[in-house]
Tab-separated table of N, CA and C in Angstrom:
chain	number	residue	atom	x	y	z
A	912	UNK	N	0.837	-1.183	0.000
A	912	UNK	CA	0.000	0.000	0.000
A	912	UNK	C	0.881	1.245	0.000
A	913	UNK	N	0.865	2.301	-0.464
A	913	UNK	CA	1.226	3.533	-0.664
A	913	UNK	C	0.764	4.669	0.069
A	914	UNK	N	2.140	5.085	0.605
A	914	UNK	CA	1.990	6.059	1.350
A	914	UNK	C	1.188	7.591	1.044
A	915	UNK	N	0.621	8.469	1.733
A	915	UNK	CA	0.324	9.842	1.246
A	915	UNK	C	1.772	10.282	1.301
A	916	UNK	N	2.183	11.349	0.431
A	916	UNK	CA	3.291	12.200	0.576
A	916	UNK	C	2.427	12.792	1.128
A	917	UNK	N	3.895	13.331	1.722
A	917	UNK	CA	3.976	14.323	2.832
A	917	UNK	C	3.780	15.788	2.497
A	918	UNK	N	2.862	16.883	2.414
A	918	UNK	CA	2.597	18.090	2.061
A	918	UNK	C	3.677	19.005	3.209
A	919	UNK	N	4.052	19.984	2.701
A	919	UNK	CA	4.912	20.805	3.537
A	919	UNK	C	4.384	22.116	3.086
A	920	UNK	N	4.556	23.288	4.189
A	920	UNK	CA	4.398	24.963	3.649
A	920	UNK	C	6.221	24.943	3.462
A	921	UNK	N	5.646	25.810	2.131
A	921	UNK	CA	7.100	26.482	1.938
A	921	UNK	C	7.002	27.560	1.649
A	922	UNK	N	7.870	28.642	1.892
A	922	UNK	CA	7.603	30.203	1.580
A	922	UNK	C	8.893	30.369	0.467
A	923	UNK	N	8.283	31.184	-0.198
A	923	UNK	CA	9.046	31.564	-1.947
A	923	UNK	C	8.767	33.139	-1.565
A	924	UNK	N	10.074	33.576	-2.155
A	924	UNK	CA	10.361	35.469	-2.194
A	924	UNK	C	10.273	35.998	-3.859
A	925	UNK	N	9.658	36.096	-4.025
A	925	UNK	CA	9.069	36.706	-5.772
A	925	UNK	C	8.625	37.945	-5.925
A	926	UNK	N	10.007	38.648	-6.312
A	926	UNK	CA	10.085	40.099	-6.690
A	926	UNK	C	9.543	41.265	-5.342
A	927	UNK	N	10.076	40.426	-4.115
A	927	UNK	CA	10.037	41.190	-2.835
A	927	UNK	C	8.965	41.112	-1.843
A	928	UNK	N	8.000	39.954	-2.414
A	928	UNK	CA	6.771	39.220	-1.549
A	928	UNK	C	7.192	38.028	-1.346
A	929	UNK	N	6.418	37.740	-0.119
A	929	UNK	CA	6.506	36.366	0.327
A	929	UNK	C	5.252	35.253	0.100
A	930	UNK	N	5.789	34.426	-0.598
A	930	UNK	CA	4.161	33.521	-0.464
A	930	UNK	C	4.217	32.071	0.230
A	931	UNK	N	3.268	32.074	0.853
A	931	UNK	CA	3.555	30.440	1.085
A	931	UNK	C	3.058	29.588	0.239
A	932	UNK	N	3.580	28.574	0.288
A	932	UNK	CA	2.832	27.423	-0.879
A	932	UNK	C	2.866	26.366	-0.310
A	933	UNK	N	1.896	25.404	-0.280
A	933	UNK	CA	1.456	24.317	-0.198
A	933	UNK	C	2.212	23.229	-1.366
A	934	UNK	N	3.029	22.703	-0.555
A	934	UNK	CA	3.605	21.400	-1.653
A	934	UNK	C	3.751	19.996	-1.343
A	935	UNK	N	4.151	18.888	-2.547
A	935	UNK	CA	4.231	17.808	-1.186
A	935	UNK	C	6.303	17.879	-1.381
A	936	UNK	N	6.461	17.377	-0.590
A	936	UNK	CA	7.928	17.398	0.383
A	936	UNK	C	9.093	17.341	-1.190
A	937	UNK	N	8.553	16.196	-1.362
A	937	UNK	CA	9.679	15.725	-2.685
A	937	UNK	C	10.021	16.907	-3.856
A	938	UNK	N	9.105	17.838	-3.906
A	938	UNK	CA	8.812	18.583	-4.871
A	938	UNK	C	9.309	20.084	-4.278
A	939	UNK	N	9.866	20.400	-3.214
A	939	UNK	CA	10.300	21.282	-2.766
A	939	UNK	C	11.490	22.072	-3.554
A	940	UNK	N	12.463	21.242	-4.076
A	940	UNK	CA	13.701	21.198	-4.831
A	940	UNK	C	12.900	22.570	-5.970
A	941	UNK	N	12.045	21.634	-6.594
A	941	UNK	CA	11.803	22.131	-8.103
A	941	UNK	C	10.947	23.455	-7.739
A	942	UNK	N	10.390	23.490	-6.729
A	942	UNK	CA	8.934	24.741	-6.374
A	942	UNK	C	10.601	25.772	-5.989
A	943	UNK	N	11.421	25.657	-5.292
A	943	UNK	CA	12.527	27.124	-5.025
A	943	UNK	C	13.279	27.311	-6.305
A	944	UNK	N	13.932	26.205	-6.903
A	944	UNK	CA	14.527	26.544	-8.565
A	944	UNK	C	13.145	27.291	-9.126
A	945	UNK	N	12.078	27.087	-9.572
A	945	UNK	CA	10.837	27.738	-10.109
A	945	UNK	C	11.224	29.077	-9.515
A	946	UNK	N	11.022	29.648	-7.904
A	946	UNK	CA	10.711	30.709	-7.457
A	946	UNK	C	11.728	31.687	-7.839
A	947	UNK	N	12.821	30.691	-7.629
A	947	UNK	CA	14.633	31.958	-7.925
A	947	UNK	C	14.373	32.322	-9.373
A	948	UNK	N	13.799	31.496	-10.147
A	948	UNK	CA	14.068	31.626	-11.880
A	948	UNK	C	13.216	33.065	-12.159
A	949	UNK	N	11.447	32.372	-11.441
A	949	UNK	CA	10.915	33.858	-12.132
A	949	UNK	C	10.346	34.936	-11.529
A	950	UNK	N	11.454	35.077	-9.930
A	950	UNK	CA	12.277	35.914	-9.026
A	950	UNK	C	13.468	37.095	-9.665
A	951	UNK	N	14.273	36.337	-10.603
A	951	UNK	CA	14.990	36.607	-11.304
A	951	UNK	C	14.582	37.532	-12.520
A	952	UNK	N	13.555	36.439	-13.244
A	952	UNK	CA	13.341	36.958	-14.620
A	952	UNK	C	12.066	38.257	-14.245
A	953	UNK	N	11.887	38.345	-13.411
A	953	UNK	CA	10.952	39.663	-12.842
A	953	UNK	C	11.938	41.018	-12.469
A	954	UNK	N	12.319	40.668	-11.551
A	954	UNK	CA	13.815	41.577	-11.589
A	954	UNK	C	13.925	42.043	-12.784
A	955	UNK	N	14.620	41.258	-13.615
A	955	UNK	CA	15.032	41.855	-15.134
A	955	UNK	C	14.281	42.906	-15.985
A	956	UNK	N	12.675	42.197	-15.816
A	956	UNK	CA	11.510	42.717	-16.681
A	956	UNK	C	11.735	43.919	-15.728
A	957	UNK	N	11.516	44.082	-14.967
A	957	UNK	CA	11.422	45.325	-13.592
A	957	UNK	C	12.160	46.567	-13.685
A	958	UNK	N	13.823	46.051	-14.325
A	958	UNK	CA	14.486	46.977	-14.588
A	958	UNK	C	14.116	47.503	-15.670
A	959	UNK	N	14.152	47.234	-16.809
A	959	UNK	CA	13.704	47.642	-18.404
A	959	UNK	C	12.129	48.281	-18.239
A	960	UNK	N	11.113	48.032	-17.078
A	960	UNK	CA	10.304	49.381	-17.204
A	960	UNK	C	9.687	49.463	-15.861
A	961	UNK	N	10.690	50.127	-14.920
A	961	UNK	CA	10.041	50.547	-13.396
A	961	UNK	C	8.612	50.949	-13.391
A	962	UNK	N	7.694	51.308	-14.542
A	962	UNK	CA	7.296	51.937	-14.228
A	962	UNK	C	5.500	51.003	-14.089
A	963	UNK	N	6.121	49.787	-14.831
A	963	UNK	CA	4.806	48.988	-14.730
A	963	UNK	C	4.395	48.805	-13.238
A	964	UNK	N	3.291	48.581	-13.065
A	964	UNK	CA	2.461	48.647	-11.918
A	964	UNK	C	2.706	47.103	-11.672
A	965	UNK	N	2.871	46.228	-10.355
A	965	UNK	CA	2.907	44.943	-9.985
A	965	UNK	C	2.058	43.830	-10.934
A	966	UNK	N	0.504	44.670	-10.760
A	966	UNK	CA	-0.324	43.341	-11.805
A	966	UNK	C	0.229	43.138	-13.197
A	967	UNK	N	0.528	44.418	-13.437
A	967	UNK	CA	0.945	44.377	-15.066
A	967	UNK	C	2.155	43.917	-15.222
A	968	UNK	N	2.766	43.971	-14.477
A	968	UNK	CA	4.556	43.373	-14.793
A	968	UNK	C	4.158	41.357	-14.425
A	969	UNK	N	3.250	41.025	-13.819
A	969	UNK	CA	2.946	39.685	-13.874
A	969	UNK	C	2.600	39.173	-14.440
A	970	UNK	N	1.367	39.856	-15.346
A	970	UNK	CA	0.427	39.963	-16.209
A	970	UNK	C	1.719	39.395	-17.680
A	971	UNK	N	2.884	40.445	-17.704
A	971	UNK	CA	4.279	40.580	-18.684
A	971	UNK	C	4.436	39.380	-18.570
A	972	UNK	N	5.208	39.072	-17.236
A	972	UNK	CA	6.306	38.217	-17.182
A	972	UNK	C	5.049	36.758	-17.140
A	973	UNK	N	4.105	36.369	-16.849
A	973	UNK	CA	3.725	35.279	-17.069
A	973	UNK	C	3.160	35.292	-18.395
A	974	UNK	N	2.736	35.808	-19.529
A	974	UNK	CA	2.941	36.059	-21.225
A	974	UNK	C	4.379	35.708	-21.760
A	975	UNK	N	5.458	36.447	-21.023
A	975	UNK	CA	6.380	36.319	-21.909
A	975	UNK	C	6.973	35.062	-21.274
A	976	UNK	N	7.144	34.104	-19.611
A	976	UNK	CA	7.368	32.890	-19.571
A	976	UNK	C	6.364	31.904	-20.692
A	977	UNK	N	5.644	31.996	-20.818
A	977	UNK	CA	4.609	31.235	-21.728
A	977	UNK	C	5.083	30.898	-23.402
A	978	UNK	N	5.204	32.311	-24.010
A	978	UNK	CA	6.031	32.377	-25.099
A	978	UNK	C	7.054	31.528	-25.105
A	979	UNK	N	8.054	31.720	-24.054
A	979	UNK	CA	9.588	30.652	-24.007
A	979	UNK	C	8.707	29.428	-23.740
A	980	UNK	N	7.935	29.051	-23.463
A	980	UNK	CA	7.387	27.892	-23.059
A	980	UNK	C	7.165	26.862	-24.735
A	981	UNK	N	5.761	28.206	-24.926
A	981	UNK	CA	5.783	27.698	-26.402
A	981	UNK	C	6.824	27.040	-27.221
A	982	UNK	N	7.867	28.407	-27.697
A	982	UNK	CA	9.201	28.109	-28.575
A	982	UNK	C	9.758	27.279	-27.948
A	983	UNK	N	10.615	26.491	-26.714
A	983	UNK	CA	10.850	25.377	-26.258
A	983	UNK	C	10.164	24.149	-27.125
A	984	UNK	N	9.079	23.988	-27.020
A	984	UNK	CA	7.921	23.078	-27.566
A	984	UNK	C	8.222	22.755	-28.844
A	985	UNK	N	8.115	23.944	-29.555
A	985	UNK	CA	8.331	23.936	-30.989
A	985	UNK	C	9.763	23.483	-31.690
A	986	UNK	N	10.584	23.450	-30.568
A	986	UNK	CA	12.156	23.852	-30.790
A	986	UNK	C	12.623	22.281	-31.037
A	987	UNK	N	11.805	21.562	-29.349
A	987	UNK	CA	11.514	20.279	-29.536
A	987	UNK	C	10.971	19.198	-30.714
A	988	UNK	N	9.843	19.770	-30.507
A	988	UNK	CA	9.166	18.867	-31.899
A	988	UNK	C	9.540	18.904	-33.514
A	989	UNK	N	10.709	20.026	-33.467
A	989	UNK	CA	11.486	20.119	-34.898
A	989	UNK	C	12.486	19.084	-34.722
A	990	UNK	N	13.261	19.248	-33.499
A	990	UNK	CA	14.505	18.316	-33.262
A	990	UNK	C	14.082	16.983	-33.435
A	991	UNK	N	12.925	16.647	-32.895
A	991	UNK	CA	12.681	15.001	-33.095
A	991	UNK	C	11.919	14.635	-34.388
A	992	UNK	N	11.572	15.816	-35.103
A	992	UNK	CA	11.245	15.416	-36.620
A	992	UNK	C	12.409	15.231	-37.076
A	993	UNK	N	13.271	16.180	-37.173
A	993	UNK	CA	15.182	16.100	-37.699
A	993	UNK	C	15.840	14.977	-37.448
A	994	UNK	N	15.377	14.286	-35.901
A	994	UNK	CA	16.231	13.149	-35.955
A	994	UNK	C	15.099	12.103	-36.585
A	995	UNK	N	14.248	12.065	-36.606
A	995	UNK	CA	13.387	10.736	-37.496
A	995	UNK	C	13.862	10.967	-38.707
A	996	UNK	N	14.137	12.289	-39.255
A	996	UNK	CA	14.364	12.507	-40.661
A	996	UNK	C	15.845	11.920	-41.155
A	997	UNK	N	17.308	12.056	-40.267
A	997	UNK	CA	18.341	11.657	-40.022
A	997	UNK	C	18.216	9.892	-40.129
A	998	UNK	N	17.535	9.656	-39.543
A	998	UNK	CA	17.339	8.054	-39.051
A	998	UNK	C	16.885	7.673	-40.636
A	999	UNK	N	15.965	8.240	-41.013
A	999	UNK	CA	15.471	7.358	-42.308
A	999	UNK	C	16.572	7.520	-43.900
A	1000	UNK	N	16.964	8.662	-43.469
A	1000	UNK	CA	17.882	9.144	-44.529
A	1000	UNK	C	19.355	8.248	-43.967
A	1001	UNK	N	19.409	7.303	-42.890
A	1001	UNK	CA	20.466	6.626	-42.661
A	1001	UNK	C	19.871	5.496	-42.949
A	1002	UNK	N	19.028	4.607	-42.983
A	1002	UNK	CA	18.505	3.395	-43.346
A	1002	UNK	C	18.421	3.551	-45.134
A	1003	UNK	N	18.224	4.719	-45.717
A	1003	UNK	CA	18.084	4.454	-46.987
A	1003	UNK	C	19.783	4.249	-47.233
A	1004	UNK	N	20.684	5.126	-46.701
A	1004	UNK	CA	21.786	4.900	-47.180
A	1004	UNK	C	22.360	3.454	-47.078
A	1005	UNK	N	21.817	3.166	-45.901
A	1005	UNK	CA	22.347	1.569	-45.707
A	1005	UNK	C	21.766	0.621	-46.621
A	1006	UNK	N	20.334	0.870	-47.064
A	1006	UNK	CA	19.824	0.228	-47.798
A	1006	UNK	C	20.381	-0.086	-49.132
A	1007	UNK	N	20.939	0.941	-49.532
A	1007	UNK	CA	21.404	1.235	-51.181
A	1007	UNK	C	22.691	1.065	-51.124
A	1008	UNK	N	23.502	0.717	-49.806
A	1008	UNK	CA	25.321	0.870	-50.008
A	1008	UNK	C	25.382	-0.587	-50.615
């Protein structure tokens, strides 16, 4: 039988707030790498226009994480067409040597 994981509060600092979050234990690692990243990439957006208001710079930065999200995706699903395409263009060569 299988255990419940274990839920833990964890508090994340994102662009000078504190939040707590509800996680389970194992997953702690990946929820603070997440928080530093778009901790970070807020910062950045932050500098290039002080002048956005909090909702709107979230409003930014979760649009423009999304975008990289997208192109990732896309970036992917070319690479593994390229290598199916590689693979068959190596079986024909073998075929015909």
């Amino acid at each position: 039988m299988a255990s419940a994981q274990s839920i833990k509060k964890v508090d994340i600092l994102i662009n000078g707030r504190s939040y707590t979050i509800n996680c389970p234990e194992s997953e702690e690692p990946a929820l603070q790498r997440a928080a530093s990243y778009i901790n970070q990439f807020m910062q950045e957006v932050r500098r290039q226009a002080p002048q956005l208001p909090q909702e709107e710079l979230l409003v930014l930065c979760a649009l423009t994480l999304f975008e990289k999200s997208e192109n990732l995706q896309r970036y992917q699903e070319n690479e593994s067409q390229a290598q199916d395409l590689v693979g068959k263009m190596l079986e024909d060569v073998v075929r015909f040597a």
